[in-house]
C-alpha cells in the first residue's frame, strides 16, 4: 500500500483547533483593552486624590487657596512670574471666580513652587495640558479648576473650587472623554472607595 506524499485538506479537528486558537487570541485582545482602560480610570482617581491632598496642604501652609493667594509674589517672586499681577490671586476664596480665570492656571504654578505637586507649570493665559496645567491620566485630557456660579453670582456647592477632567485643548471644552460606564466607575471609587 502506497501512502500519498501530499495531504489534500485539513481534518475537522485541525480546523476546530485553529479556530479556537484565533478566538482565544481575539478574546485576549478585547479584554486587554478593557483592562488598560480600567487601569487608566484607577490612575485618574489616584491623581485626583493626590491633587486634593496637595491643595489641602497648601491651604494649611499658606491659609489661602493656590491660584487665589494674594501674597504669592511676596513668597516666590520672579519664580512665579515677573509680573506680580499674573502671580497673585484676588483672595476671594474661589479659584478662578469673578472673572479671575488666570487663577485656574496659576494655581498649578503655586502648587509646584510650594513643592506640593510634581512638575513645573508655566504661567500662561490659557490652560495647556502638560505646560500650564497637568495632563490627565485618561487619553487626551487635562486637569483644571472650575467654580460654577448661579445667575446671581453666588457659587454653587457642587462646582465650588472643583477639579475637572477636560479635553486637552486651549478652549478647555468639556466634551465626553469617558463613557457613562467609566464615569460611573470613577464615581464609585470616590463615593464608595470601590
C-alpha angles and dihedrals in degrees: 000000000000120000119216114250093218130053114222101207147358118268120243091252092054091050092050091051093050093048091048092052091049090049091051092050092050092047090051092051093050094047091047090058090054091047092051091051090048090053090050091051092050090048091049090052090051091049092054091049090050092051092045090054091047091052091050091050089049092053091047091051102041102021090229136079121263109260091020098061111122097205100048093118090052089054103040104016116188090354085076096042136312088242113066092206089064091048104044126070126214097250097235092131091245122105105225098352129141096025094312096125091151088069090069090062099035090053090073091049090052092049090049095047089049088054091238096123134029121252137044119262123197122224103248136164091240138035111262116177112243092007109059100001132028122268116244122238092239115083116277096002140120136191121246139161124249134186114192119209133200118230089265090058097252117133119248116234095231096054100033107130092335128165113237132197106219141166113287099243133107093258093058089223113189101226131153108288095155133040117243088255091054091048089051090052092052091046090053091050091054098040102035104018090237 
